[in-house]
Amino acid sequence: MGQKFNFSLSEYLLFELTDINFYQLHFDAKKIVEGYKKLEEVAKELEVPAPIPKMAGFAYPHIASLGAKIEFPFDGEPKPFPLIKNVEDIDNLKEPEDYLGAHLIQKKLKTLEELKKLVPETPNTIGHLYEGPITTAVLLMGEEFFVLVYDNPEKAHKLLNFCVKSALNYTKTILNYFGDKINEGPKGICDDFAGILPPRLFPEFVLPYWEEMYQGLKATERHLHSELLREEHLKFLKDVKIEVFDPSADQYLNGEILLKSCPCKFTLRIQTWEIFNLSVDELEKLYIKLSSYKPVAITFNLPRLVDIPKIKRLLKIAKELEKDC
């Protein structure tokens, strides 16, 4: 049984290869194409497929469609600001008449249109379709949401219901814009903040909303990405029929814990800091160790040009171990 892997070129490489900045990577189609031309050279050296030009990864289209303010600095990641200032604001939450009417959504769609004129095969996306219910609630309200579940459970449920309903309706709207719809198939949810809630609160505040999301997405195979779960949370994955769990950079979980306690298949990842700090030989040993836990895939990427020799070795061992798949 071979070991599958996922490899990608980090978009941060664009900042090494070109004079592009973070803002341009979101809104300047010509600069994006120029940058990805440079990435083609790196891909050729590594003997991997060249990535298709696309806008920078963006997790906040859904909350932007609801009116949340998001800043795009030239030297860093987008910064969202809570839409809910106090508990009473939850009662006034309304879905927009047009999920695509927000200025930022229109700006993203215009950039995508310009990008597709230059590169027609660019995927039809302006960012993540949705975040998980807990993560969305925190994005809309800030860290105060974690107090709300104790102080005012009724309002917390009202907010979570709104998060799920609006996420599904935004998803339907943007897919319809691209001539698509929610179809049956494998679906994933990213809910990184869910793990901040203790296990005893999961049956009330997490699982019902995950279930509603998966049902609304017509998921025939359920995937979950969450970076803050503890071992004590893992038992709940079975309750919502998760088939593949991606802990990504979860600081509380490792291969040994997942092999022992995860009730479903899982992925593992070689972290960016490990690529920075480990030698070529240490990285190869790490890859083999991760493979011993039998993840469905091991993920890694090239974060910096200086790391190309390390990545060449990792790709070599990854391809060798994948042969029997």
PDB file of C-alpha atoms in Angstrom:
ATOM      1  CA  MET A   1       0.000   0.000   0.000  1.00  0.00           C
ATOM      2  CA  GLY A   2       1.668   3.210  -1.175  1.00  0.00           C
ATOM      3  CA  GLN A   3       1.678   6.568   0.513  1.00  0.00           C
ATOM      4  CA  LYS A   4      -0.136   9.365  -1.321  1.00  0.00           C
ATOM      5  CA  PHE A   5       1.078  12.942  -1.030  1.00  0.00           C
ATOM      6  CA  ASN A   6       0.011  16.488  -1.894  1.00  0.00           C
ATOM      7  CA  PHE A   7       2.576  19.068  -2.934  1.00  0.00           C
ATOM      8  CA  SER A   8       2.193  22.720  -3.871  1.00  0.00           C
ATOM      9  CA  LEU A   9       4.224  25.843  -4.479  1.00  0.00           C
ATOM     10  CA  SER A  10       3.520  28.445  -1.806  1.00  0.00           C
ATOM     11  CA  GLU A  11       2.137  31.719  -3.118  1.00  0.00           C
ATOM     12  CA  TYR A  12       4.686  33.392  -0.831  1.00  0.00           C
ATOM     13  CA  LEU A  13       7.273  32.454  -3.453  1.00  0.00           C
ATOM     14  CA  LEU A  14       5.789  35.185  -5.617  1.00  0.00           C
ATOM     15  CA  PHE A  15       7.173  37.778  -3.231  1.00  0.00           C
ATOM     16  CA  GLU A  16      10.668  36.366  -3.746  1.00  0.00           C
ATOM     17  CA  LEU A  17      10.373  36.028  -7.501  1.00  0.00           C
ATOM     18  CA  THR A  18       8.699  39.341  -8.346  1.00  0.00           C
ATOM     19  CA  ASP A  19       7.933  42.816  -7.020  1.00  0.00           C
ATOM     20  CA  ILE A  20       4.294  41.885  -6.439  1.00  0.00           C
ATOM     21  CA  ASN A  21       2.794  42.743  -3.042  1.00  0.00           C
ATOM     22  CA  PHE A  22      -0.059  41.195  -1.061  1.00  0.00           C
ATOM     23  CA  TYR A  23      -2.644  43.692  -2.289  1.00  0.00           C
ATOM     24  CA  GLN A  24      -1.752  43.125  -5.945  1.00  0.00           C
ATOM     25  CA  LEU A  25      -1.967  39.370  -5.471  1.00  0.00           C
ATOM     26  CA  HIS A  26      -5.633  39.893  -4.630  1.00  0.00           C
ATOM     27  CA  PHE A  27      -6.607  42.571  -7.160  1.00  0.00           C
ATOM     28  CA  ASP A  28      -4.075  42.991 -10.009  1.00  0.00           C
ATOM     29  CA  ALA A  29      -4.690  40.391 -12.723  1.00  0.00           C
ATOM     30  CA  LYS A  30      -1.661  41.326 -14.814  1.00  0.00           C
ATOM     31  CA  LYS A  31       0.696  41.140 -11.844  1.00  0.00           C
ATOM     32  CA  ILE A  32      -0.757  37.768 -10.843  1.00  0.00           C
ATOM     33  CA  VAL A  33      -0.102  36.342 -14.304  1.00  0.00           C
ATOM     34  CA  GLU A  34       3.431  37.767 -14.332  1.00  0.00           C
ATOM     35  CA  GLY A  35       4.123  36.175 -10.978  1.00  0.00           C
ATOM     36  CA  TYR A  36       2.813  32.764 -11.966  1.00  0.00           C
ATOM     37  CA  LYS A  37       4.997  32.833 -15.081  1.00  0.00           C
ATOM     38  CA  LYS A  38       7.936  32.906 -12.691  1.00  0.00           C
ATOM     39  CA  LEU A  39       6.468  30.008 -10.737  1.00  0.00           C
ATOM     40  CA  GLU A  40       6.436  27.955 -13.941  1.00  0.00           C
ATOM     41  CA  GLU A  41      10.254  28.022 -13.893  1.00  0.00           C
ATOM     42  CA  VAL A  42      10.327  26.708 -10.326  1.00  0.00           C
ATOM     43  CA  ALA A  43       7.802  23.995 -11.175  1.00  0.00           C
ATOM     44  CA  LYS A  44       9.905  22.916 -14.136  1.00  0.00           C
ATOM     45  CA  GLU A  45      12.995  22.613 -11.939  1.00  0.00           C
ATOM     46  CA  LEU A  46      11.069  20.458  -9.457  1.00  0.00           C
ATOM     47  CA  GLU A  47       9.390  18.437 -12.228  1.00  0.00           C
ATOM     48  CA  VAL A  48       5.899  19.160 -10.920  1.00  0.00           C
ATOM     49  CA  PRO A  49       2.887  20.658 -12.733  1.00  0.00           C
ATOM     50  CA  ALA A  50       2.891  24.448 -12.908  1.00  0.00           C
ATOM     51  CA  PRO A  51       0.068  26.026 -10.895  1.00  0.00           C
ATOM     52  CA  ILE A  52      -2.708  27.858 -12.723  1.00  0.00           C
ATOM     53  CA  PRO A  53      -2.731  31.614 -12.016  1.00  0.00           C
ATOM     54  CA  LYS A  54      -5.279  32.629  -9.413  1.00  0.00           C
ATOM     55  CA  MET A  55      -5.925  35.328  -6.860  1.00  0.00           C
ATOM     56  CA  ALA A  56      -4.365  34.933  -3.431  1.00  0.00           C
ATOM     57  CA  GLY A  57      -6.114  32.602  -1.024  1.00  0.00           C
ATOM     58  CA  PHE A  58      -8.992  34.440   0.621  1.00  0.00           C
ATOM     59  CA  ALA A  59     -11.098  33.003   3.446  1.00  0.00           C
ATOM     60  CA  TYR A  60     -13.633  35.793   3.912  1.00  0.00           C
ATOM     61  CA  PRO A  61     -15.994  36.175   0.899  1.00  0.00           C
ATOM     62  CA  HIS A  62     -19.009  34.998   2.918  1.00  0.00           C
ATOM     63  CA  ILE A  63     -18.599  37.508   5.740  1.00  0.00           C
ATOM     64  CA  ALA A  64     -17.727  40.190   3.170  1.00  0.00           C
ATOM     65  CA  SER A  65     -21.065  39.503   1.488  1.00  0.00           C
ATOM     66  CA  LEU A  66     -22.738  40.225   4.852  1.00  0.00           C
ATOM     67  CA  GLY A  67     -21.039  43.610   5.114  1.00  0.00           C
ATOM     68  CA  ALA A  68     -18.001  42.832   7.260  1.00  0.00           C
ATOM     69  CA  LYS A  69     -15.098  45.233   6.797  1.00  0.00           C
ATOM     70  CA  ILE A  70     -11.871  43.652   5.548  1.00  0.00           C
ATOM     71  CA  GLU A  71      -8.598  45.487   5.055  1.00  0.00           C
ATOM     72  CA  PHE A  72      -6.008  44.448   2.463  1.00  0.00           C
ATOM     73  CA  PRO A  73      -2.576  45.753   3.508  1.00  0.00           C
ATOM     74  CA  PHE A  74       0.278  45.801   1.026  1.00  0.00           C
ATOM     75  CA  ASP A  75       2.571  43.862   3.351  1.00  0.00           C
ATOM     76  CA  GLY A  76       0.347  41.247   4.972  1.00  0.00           C
ATOM     77  CA  GLU A  77      -2.721  39.041   4.974  1.00  0.00           C
ATOM     78  CA  PRO A  78      -6.280  40.424   4.794  1.00  0.00           C
ATOM     79  CA  LYS A  79      -7.605  41.562   8.165  1.00  0.00           C
ATOM     80  CA  PRO A  80     -11.325  41.151   8.947  1.00  0.00           C
ATOM     81  CA  PHE A  81     -13.160  43.255  11.527  1.00  0.00           C
ATOM     82  CA  PRO A  82     -16.148  42.022  13.575  1.00  0.00           C
ATOM     83  CA  LEU A  83     -19.542  43.038  12.264  1.00  0.00           C
ATOM     84  CA  ILE A  84     -21.281  42.491  15.618  1.00  0.00           C
ATOM     85  CA  LYS A  85     -20.443  45.159  18.202  1.00  0.00           C
ATOM     86  CA  ASN A  86     -22.715  43.963  21.016  1.00  0.00           C
ATOM     87  CA  VAL A  87     -25.042  41.086  21.823  1.00  0.00           C
ATOM     88  CA  GLU A  88     -28.117  43.058  20.729  1.00  0.00           C
ATOM     89  CA  ASP A  89     -26.727  43.246  17.189  1.00  0.00           C
ATOM     90  CA  ILE A  90     -27.377  39.516  16.811  1.00  0.00           C
ATOM     91  CA  ASP A  91     -31.115  40.205  16.783  1.00  0.00           C
ATOM     92  CA  ASN A  92     -30.653  42.614  13.881  1.00  0.00           C
ATOM     93  CA  LEU A  93     -28.686  40.274  11.623  1.00  0.00           C
ATOM     94  CA  LYS A  94     -30.276  39.986   8.199  1.00  0.00           C
ATOM     95  CA  GLU A  95     -29.253  38.233   5.042  1.00  0.00           C
ATOM     96  CA  PRO A  96     -28.419  40.673   2.233  1.00  0.00           C
ATOM     97  CA  GLU A  97     -30.871  41.110  -0.612  1.00  0.00           C
ATOM     98  CA  ASP A  98     -27.983  40.389  -2.970  1.00  0.00           C
ATOM     99  CA  TYR A  99     -25.099  38.286  -1.667  1.00  0.00           C
ATOM    100  CA  LEU A 100     -22.935  39.555  -4.505  1.00  0.00           C
ATOM    101  CA  GLY A 101     -23.784  43.221  -4.009  1.00  0.00           C
ATOM    102  CA  ALA A 102     -21.067  44.103  -1.493  1.00  0.00           C
ATOM    103  CA  HIS A 103     -18.326  46.342  -2.907  1.00  0.00           C
ATOM    104  CA  LEU A 104     -15.560  43.871  -2.053  1.00  0.00           C
ATOM    105  CA  ILE A 105     -17.394  40.968  -3.704  1.00  0.00           C
ATOM    106  CA  GLN A 106     -17.873  43.047  -6.858  1.00  0.00           C
ATOM    107  CA  LYS A 107     -14.205  44.032  -6.814  1.00  0.00           C
ATOM    108  CA  LYS A 108     -13.147  40.387  -6.483  1.00  0.00           C
ATOM    109  CA  LEU A 109     -15.467  39.325  -9.309  1.00  0.00           C
ATOM    110  CA  LYS A 110     -14.079  42.076 -11.547  1.00  0.00           C
ATOM    111  CA  THR A 111     -10.514  40.931 -10.837  1.00  0.00           C
ATOM    112  CA  LEU A 112     -11.493  37.357 -11.632  1.00  0.00           C
ATOM    113  CA  GLU A 113     -13.056  38.485 -14.905  1.00  0.00           C
ATOM    114  CA  GLU A 114      -9.850  40.291 -15.856  1.00  0.00           C
ATOM    115  CA  LEU A 115      -7.772  37.275 -14.850  1.00  0.00           C
ATOM    116  CA  LYS A 116      -9.875  34.864 -16.910  1.00  0.00           C
ATOM    117  CA  LYS A 117      -9.420  37.063 -19.981  1.00  0.00           C
ATOM    118  CA  LEU A 118      -5.682  36.554 -19.592  1.00  0.00           C
ATOM    119  CA  VAL A 119      -5.851  32.912 -18.447  1.00  0.00           C
ATOM    120  CA  PRO A 120      -9.204  31.301 -19.356  1.00  0.00           C
ATOM    121  CA  GLU A 121      -8.497  28.163 -17.327  1.00  0.00           C
ATOM    122  CA  THR A 122      -8.320  30.156 -14.079  1.00  0.00           C
ATOM    123  CA  PRO A 123     -10.829  28.493 -11.719  1.00  0.00           C
ATOM    124  CA  ASN A 124     -14.175  30.164 -11.007  1.00  0.00           C
ATOM    125  CA  THR A 125     -13.504  31.250  -7.455  1.00  0.00           C
ATOM    126  CA  ILE A 126     -12.926  34.458  -5.509  1.00  0.00           C
ATOM    127  CA  GLY A 127     -11.975  32.593  -2.319  1.00  0.00           C
ATOM    128  CA  HIS A 128     -13.389  30.055   0.113  1.00  0.00           C
ATOM    129  CA  LEU A 129     -17.090  29.463  -0.284  1.00  0.00           C
ATOM    130  CA  TYR A 130     -17.559  29.402   3.485  1.00  0.00           C
ATOM    131  CA  GLU A 131     -15.896  28.895   6.840  1.00  0.00           C
ATOM    132  CA  GLY A 132     -17.260  26.533   9.471  1.00  0.00           C
ATOM    133  CA  PRO A 133     -20.025  27.744  11.819  1.00  0.00           C
ATOM    134  CA  ILE A 134     -17.843  28.438  14.882  1.00  0.00           C
ATOM    135  CA  THR A 135     -15.165  30.174  12.826  1.00  0.00           C
ATOM    136  CA  THR A 136     -17.786  32.306  11.082  1.00  0.00           C
ATOM    137  CA  ALA A 137     -19.344  33.270  14.421  1.00  0.00           C
ATOM    138  CA  VAL A 138     -15.935  34.369  15.719  1.00  0.00           C
ATOM    139  CA  LEU A 139     -15.196  36.319  12.537  1.00  0.00           C
ATOM    140  CA  LEU A 140     -18.521  38.141  12.892  1.00  0.00           C
ATOM    141  CA  MET A 141     -18.364  38.758  16.646  1.00  0.00           C
ATOM    142  CA  GLY A 142     -14.756  38.417  17.706  1.00  0.00           C
ATOM    143  CA  GLU A 143     -13.489  36.468  20.705  1.00  0.00           C
ATOM    144  CA  GLU A 144     -16.535  37.572  22.697  1.00  0.00           C
ATOM    145  CA  PHE A 145     -18.385  34.689  21.050  1.00  0.00           C
ATOM    146  CA  PHE A 146     -16.568  32.274  23.356  1.00  0.00           C
ATOM    147  CA  VAL A 147     -18.037  34.136  26.337  1.00  0.00           C
ATOM    148  CA  LEU A 148     -21.475  34.275  24.721  1.00  0.00           C
ATOM    149  CA  VAL A 149     -21.879  30.482  24.750  1.00  0.00           C
ATOM    150  CA  TYR A 150     -21.722  30.644  28.570  1.00  0.00           C
ATOM    151  CA  ASP A 151     -23.443  33.961  29.265  1.00  0.00           C
ATOM    152  CA  ASN A 152     -26.227  33.787  26.700  1.00  0.00           C
ATOM    153  CA  PRO A 153     -26.563  30.363  25.029  1.00  0.00           C
ATOM    154  CA  GLU A 154     -29.793  31.404  23.309  1.00  0.00           C
ATOM    155  CA  LYS A 155     -28.075  34.248  21.479  1.00  0.00           C
ATOM    156  CA  ALA A 156     -25.117  31.984  20.638  1.00  0.00           C
ATOM    157  CA  HIS A 157     -27.484  29.528  18.958  1.00  0.00           C
ATOM    158  CA  LYS A 158     -29.204  32.343  17.104  1.00  0.00           C
ATOM    159  CA  LEU A 159     -25.871  33.532  15.750  1.00  0.00           C
ATOM    160  CA  LEU A 160     -24.781  30.026  14.770  1.00  0.00           C
ATOM    161  CA  ASN A 161     -28.064  29.433  12.963  1.00  0.00           C
ATOM    162  CA  PHE A 162     -27.502  32.644  11.021  1.00  0.00           C
ATOM    163  CA  CYS A 163     -23.921  31.634  10.211  1.00  0.00           C
ATOM    164  CA  VAL A 164     -25.008  28.316   8.708  1.00  0.00           C
ATOM    165  CA  LYS A 165     -28.028  29.655   6.840  1.00  0.00           C
ATOM    166  CA  SER A 166     -26.155  32.596   5.331  1.00  0.00           C
ATOM    167  CA  ALA A 167     -23.111  30.479   4.428  1.00  0.00           C
ATOM    168  CA  LEU A 168     -25.283  28.042   2.501  1.00  0.00           C
ATOM    169  CA  ASN A 169     -27.196  30.835   0.777  1.00  0.00           C
ATOM    170  CA  TYR A 170     -24.001  32.676  -0.154  1.00  0.00           C
ATOM    171  CA  THR A 171     -22.645  29.405  -1.553  1.00  0.00           C
ATOM    172  CA  LYS A 172     -25.788  28.835  -3.631  1.00  0.00           C
ATOM    173  CA  THR A 173     -25.647  32.416  -4.935  1.00  0.00           C
ATOM    174  CA  ILE A 174     -21.995  32.485  -5.966  1.00  0.00           C
ATOM    175  CA  LEU A 175     -22.203  29.036  -7.546  1.00  0.00           C
ATOM    176  CA  ASN A 176     -25.268  30.140  -9.488  1.00  0.00           C
ATOM    177  CA  TYR A 177     -23.304  33.170 -10.699  1.00  0.00           C
ATOM    178  CA  PHE A 178     -20.772  30.776 -12.180  1.00  0.00           C
ATOM    179  CA  GLY A 179     -23.509  28.633 -13.716  1.00  0.00           C
ATOM    180  CA  ASP A 180     -23.202  25.919 -11.094  1.00  0.00           C
ATOM    181  CA  LYS A 181     -25.133  24.667  -8.075  1.00  0.00           C
ATOM    182  CA  ILE A 182     -24.675  22.631  -4.924  1.00  0.00           C
ATOM    183  CA  ASN A 183     -24.396  19.055  -6.152  1.00  0.00           C
ATOM    184  CA  GLU A 184     -24.038  15.811  -4.261  1.00  0.00           C
ATOM    185  CA  GLY A 185     -20.428  14.807  -3.694  1.00  0.00           C
ATOM    186  CA  PRO A 186     -17.496  14.973  -1.265  1.00  0.00           C
ATOM    187  CA  LYS A 187     -17.561  18.223   0.718  1.00  0.00           C
ATOM    188  CA  GLY A 188     -15.302  19.747   3.324  1.00  0.00           C
ATOM    189  CA  ILE A 189     -15.711  22.259   6.131  1.00  0.00           C
ATOM    190  CA  CYS A 190     -12.899  24.362   7.620  1.00  0.00           C
ATOM    191  CA  ASP A 191     -13.653  25.223  11.241  1.00  0.00           C
ATOM    192  CA  ASP A 192     -10.355  26.093  12.899  1.00  0.00           C
ATOM    193  CA  PHE A 193     -11.857  27.879  15.918  1.00  0.00           C
ATOM    194  CA  ALA A 194     -14.143  24.988  16.884  1.00  0.00           C
ATOM    195  CA  GLY A 195     -11.442  23.403  19.031  1.00  0.00           C
ATOM    196  CA  ILE A 196     -11.421  26.390  21.374  1.00  0.00           C
ATOM    197  CA  LEU A 197     -14.741  25.130  22.734  1.00  0.00           C
ATOM    198  CA  PRO A 198     -14.244  22.360  25.294  1.00  0.00           C
ATOM    199  CA  PRO A 199     -15.479  18.850  24.431  1.00  0.00           C
ATOM    200  CA  ARG A 200     -18.448  19.097  26.793  1.00  0.00           C
ATOM    201  CA  LEU A 201     -19.893  21.917  24.653  1.00  0.00           C
ATOM    202  CA  PHE A 202     -19.479  20.140  21.322  1.00  0.00           C
ATOM    203  CA  PRO A 203     -22.793  18.229  21.372  1.00  0.00           C
ATOM    204  CA  GLU A 204     -24.714  21.480  21.839  1.00  0.00           C
ATOM    205  CA  PHE A 205     -22.758  24.160  19.988  1.00  0.00           C
ATOM    206  CA  VAL A 206     -20.754  22.387  17.295  1.00  0.00           C
ATOM    207  CA  LEU A 207     -22.103  19.051  16.100  1.00  0.00           C
ATOM    208  CA  PRO A 208     -25.655  20.177  15.190  1.00  0.00           C
ATOM    209  CA  TYR A 209     -24.285  23.006  13.038  1.00  0.00           C
ATOM    210  CA  TRP A 210     -21.702  20.839  11.316  1.00  0.00           C
ATOM    211  CA  GLU A 211     -24.506  18.384  10.560  1.00  0.00           C
ATOM    212  CA  GLU A 212     -26.679  21.127   9.124  1.00  0.00           C
ATOM    213  CA  MET A 213     -23.808  22.390   6.974  1.00  0.00           C
ATOM    214  CA  TYR A 214     -22.994  18.969   5.541  1.00  0.00           C
ATOM    215  CA  GLN A 215     -26.637  18.283   4.800  1.00  0.00           C
ATOM    216  CA  GLY A 216     -27.054  21.677   3.144  1.00  0.00           C
ATOM    217  CA  LEU A 217     -23.959  21.027   1.042  1.00  0.00           C
ATOM    218  CA  LYS A 218     -25.328  17.623  -0.022  1.00  0.00           C
ATOM    219  CA  ALA A 219     -22.166  15.952   1.185  1.00  0.00           C
ATOM    220  CA  THR A 220     -21.881  12.285   0.261  1.00  0.00           C
ATOM    221  CA  GLU A 221     -18.410  12.136   1.838  1.00  0.00           C
ATOM    222  CA  ARG A 222     -17.565  14.430   4.719  1.00  0.00           C
ATOM    223  CA  HIS A 223     -14.160  16.057   5.168  1.00  0.00           C
ATOM    224  CA  LEU A 224     -13.177  18.314   8.070  1.00  0.00           C
ATOM    225  CA  HIS A 225     -10.239  20.702   8.486  1.00  0.00           C
ATOM    226  CA  SER A 226      -9.714  21.984  12.026  1.00  0.00           C
ATOM    227  CA  GLU A 227      -6.444  23.083  13.605  1.00  0.00           C
ATOM    228  CA  LEU A 228      -7.277  23.375  17.310  1.00  0.00           C
ATOM    229  CA  LEU A 229      -8.925  20.083  18.196  1.00  0.00           C
ATOM    230  CA  ARG A 230      -7.550  18.055  21.118  1.00  0.00           C
ATOM    231  CA  GLU A 231      -7.524  14.301  21.478  1.00  0.00           C
ATOM    232  CA  GLU A 232     -10.682  14.546  23.585  1.00  0.00           C
ATOM    233  CA  HIS A 233     -12.545  16.095  20.633  1.00  0.00           C
ATOM    234  CA  LEU A 234     -11.750  13.326  18.178  1.00  0.00           C
ATOM    235  CA  LYS A 235     -14.522  10.977  19.310  1.00  0.00           C
ATOM    236  CA  PHE A 236     -17.088  13.469  18.006  1.00  0.00           C
ATOM    237  CA  LEU A 237     -15.907  13.043  14.413  1.00  0.00           C
ATOM    238  CA  LYS A 238     -17.709   9.717  14.346  1.00  0.00           C
ATOM    239  CA  ASP A 239     -20.949  11.349  15.485  1.00  0.00           C
ATOM    240  CA  VAL A 240     -21.098  13.544  12.371  1.00  0.00           C
ATOM    241  CA  LYS A 241     -19.761  10.823  10.071  1.00  0.00           C
ATOM    242  CA  ILE A 242     -16.485  12.554   9.154  1.00  0.00           C
ATOM    243  CA  GLU A 243     -14.584  10.345   6.719  1.00  0.00           C
ATOM    244  CA  VAL A 244     -11.329  12.336   6.419  1.00  0.00           C
ATOM    245  CA  PHE A 245      -9.942  14.675   9.059  1.00  0.00           C
ATOM    246  CA  ASP A 246      -7.226  17.211   8.240  1.00  0.00           C
ATOM    247  CA  PRO A 247      -5.524  18.532  11.412  1.00  0.00           C
ATOM    248  CA  SER A 248      -3.172  20.647   9.288  1.00  0.00           C
ATOM    249  CA  ALA A 249      -1.021  22.607  11.764  1.00  0.00           C
ATOM    250  CA  ASP A 250      -2.873  21.421  14.876  1.00  0.00           C
ATOM    251  CA  GLN A 251      -0.449  21.881  17.771  1.00  0.00           C
ATOM    252  CA  TYR A 252      -2.317  19.425  19.995  1.00  0.00           C
ATOM    253  CA  LEU A 253      -2.367  16.411  17.684  1.00  0.00           C
ATOM    254  CA  ASN A 254       0.324  14.256  16.085  1.00  0.00           C
ATOM    255  CA  GLY A 255       0.489  11.010  14.157  1.00  0.00           C
ATOM    256  CA  GLU A 256       0.637   8.851  17.254  1.00  0.00           C
ATOM    257  CA  ILE A 257      -2.456  10.432  18.809  1.00  0.00           C
ATOM    258  CA  LEU A 258      -4.401  10.299  15.552  1.00  0.00           C
ATOM    259  CA  LEU A 259      -3.509   6.670  14.933  1.00  0.00           C
ATOM    260  CA  LYS A 260      -4.707   5.807  18.427  1.00  0.00           C
ATOM    261  CA  SER A 261      -7.786   7.990  18.793  1.00  0.00           C
ATOM    262  CA  CYS A 262      -9.038   9.300  15.451  1.00  0.00           C
ATOM    263  CA  PRO A 263     -12.158   7.336  14.394  1.00  0.00           C
ATOM    264  CA  CYS A 264     -11.710   8.131  10.701  1.00  0.00           C
ATOM    265  CA  LYS A 265      -9.020   8.525   8.075  1.00  0.00           C
ATOM    266  CA  PHE A 266      -6.703  11.498   8.496  1.00  0.00           C
ATOM    267  CA  THR A 267      -3.998  13.488   6.738  1.00  0.00           C
ATOM    268  CA  LEU A 268      -0.622  14.619   8.042  1.00  0.00           C
ATOM    269  CA  ARG A 269       1.568  17.538   7.063  1.00  0.00           C
ATOM    270  CA  ILE A 270       5.209  18.545   7.083  1.00  0.00           C
ATOM    271  CA  GLN A 271       5.029  22.035   8.559  1.00  0.00           C
ATOM    272  CA  THR A 272       6.738  25.066   7.073  1.00  0.00           C
ATOM    273  CA  TRP A 273       8.832  25.562  10.203  1.00  0.00           C
ATOM    274  CA  GLU A 274      10.075  21.981   9.875  1.00  0.00           C
ATOM    275  CA  ILE A 275      11.208  22.651   6.318  1.00  0.00           C
ATOM    276  CA  PHE A 276      12.963  25.781   7.573  1.00  0.00           C
ATOM    277  CA  ASN A 277      14.756  24.137  10.488  1.00  0.00           C
ATOM    278  CA  LEU A 278      15.392  20.490   9.617  1.00  0.00           C
ATOM    279  CA  SER A 279      18.170  19.173   7.422  1.00  0.00           C
ATOM    280  CA  VAL A 280      17.509  17.233   4.226  1.00  0.00           C
ATOM    281  CA  ASP A 281      18.197  13.930   5.989  1.00  0.00           C
ATOM    282  CA  GLU A 282      15.992  14.872   8.953  1.00  0.00           C
ATOM    283  CA  LEU A 283      13.125  15.773   6.633  1.00  0.00           C
ATOM    284  CA  GLU A 284      13.370  12.448   4.832  1.00  0.00           C
ATOM    285  CA  LYS A 285      13.278  10.594   8.157  1.00  0.00           C
ATOM    286  CA  LEU A 286      10.295  12.695   9.215  1.00  0.00           C
ATOM    287  CA  TYR A 287       8.427  11.857   6.004  1.00  0.00           C
ATOM    288  CA  ILE A 288       9.015   8.138   6.521  1.00  0.00           C
ATOM    289  CA  LYS A 289       7.894   8.442  10.150  1.00  0.00           C
ATOM    290  CA  LEU A 290       4.690  10.241   9.144  1.00  0.00           C
ATOM    291  CA  SER A 291       4.036   7.565   6.548  1.00  0.00           C
ATOM    292  CA  SER A 292       4.208   4.907   9.271  1.00  0.00           C
ATOM    293  CA  TYR A 293       0.999   6.322  10.779  1.00  0.00           C
ATOM    294  CA  LYS A 294      -0.834   5.490   7.516  1.00  0.00           C
ATOM    295  CA  PRO A 295      -2.378   8.883   6.704  1.00  0.00           C
ATOM    296  CA  VAL A 296      -4.433   9.082   3.530  1.00  0.00           C
ATOM    297  CA  ALA A 297      -1.983  11.747   2.357  1.00  0.00           C
ATOM    298  CA  ILE A 298       1.059  13.708   3.493  1.00  0.00           C
ATOM    299  CA  THR A 299       1.034  17.385   2.528  1.00  0.00           C
ATOM    300  CA  PHE A 300       3.992  19.719   2.092  1.00  0.00           C
ATOM    301  CA  ASN A 301       4.967  22.707  -0.012  1.00  0.00           C
ATOM    302  CA  LEU A 302       7.907  24.815  -1.110  1.00  0.00           C
ATOM    303  CA  PRO A 303       7.869  27.922   1.108  1.00  0.00           C
ATOM    304  CA  ARG A 304      11.135  29.594  -0.030  1.00  0.00           C
ATOM    305  CA  LEU A 305      13.503  29.295  -2.969  1.00  0.00           C
ATOM    306  CA  VAL A 306      16.366  28.433  -0.627  1.00  0.00           C
ATOM    307  CA  ASP A 307      14.469  25.276   0.349  1.00  0.00           C
ATOM    308  CA  ILE A 308      14.464  23.813  -3.185  1.00  0.00           C
ATOM    309  CA  PRO A 309      17.179  21.198  -2.411  1.00  0.00           C
ATOM    310  CA  LYS A 310      15.179  19.959   0.591  1.00  0.00           C
ATOM    311  CA  ILE A 311      11.967  19.790  -1.437  1.00  0.00           C
ATOM    312  CA  LYS A 312      13.696  17.880  -4.240  1.00  0.00           C
ATOM    313  CA  ARG A 313      14.647  15.178  -1.734  1.00  0.00           C
ATOM    314  CA  LEU A 314      11.163  15.132  -0.216  1.00  0.00           C
ATOM    315  CA  LEU A 315       9.570  14.808  -3.643  1.00  0.00           C
ATOM    316  CA  LYS A 316      11.910  11.964  -4.477  1.00  0.00           C
ATOM    317  CA  ILE A 317      10.992   9.938  -1.394  1.00  0.00           C
ATOM    318  CA  ALA A 318       7.315  10.882  -1.738  1.00  0.00           C
ATOM    319  CA  LYS A 319       7.175   9.609  -5.317  1.00  0.00           C
ATOM    320  CA  GLU A 320       9.008   6.413  -4.353  1.00  0.00           C
ATOM    321  CA  LEU A 321       6.575   5.678  -1.533  1.00  0.00           C
ATOM    322  CA  GLU A 322       3.578   6.485  -3.724  1.00  0.00           C
ATOM    323  CA  LYS A 323       4.413   3.914  -6.401  1.00  0.00           C
ATOM    324  CA  ASP A 324       2.344   1.158  -4.837  1.00  0.00           C
ATOM    325  CA  CYS A 325      -0.851   3.244  -4.632  1.00  0.00           C
TER     326      CYS A 325
END
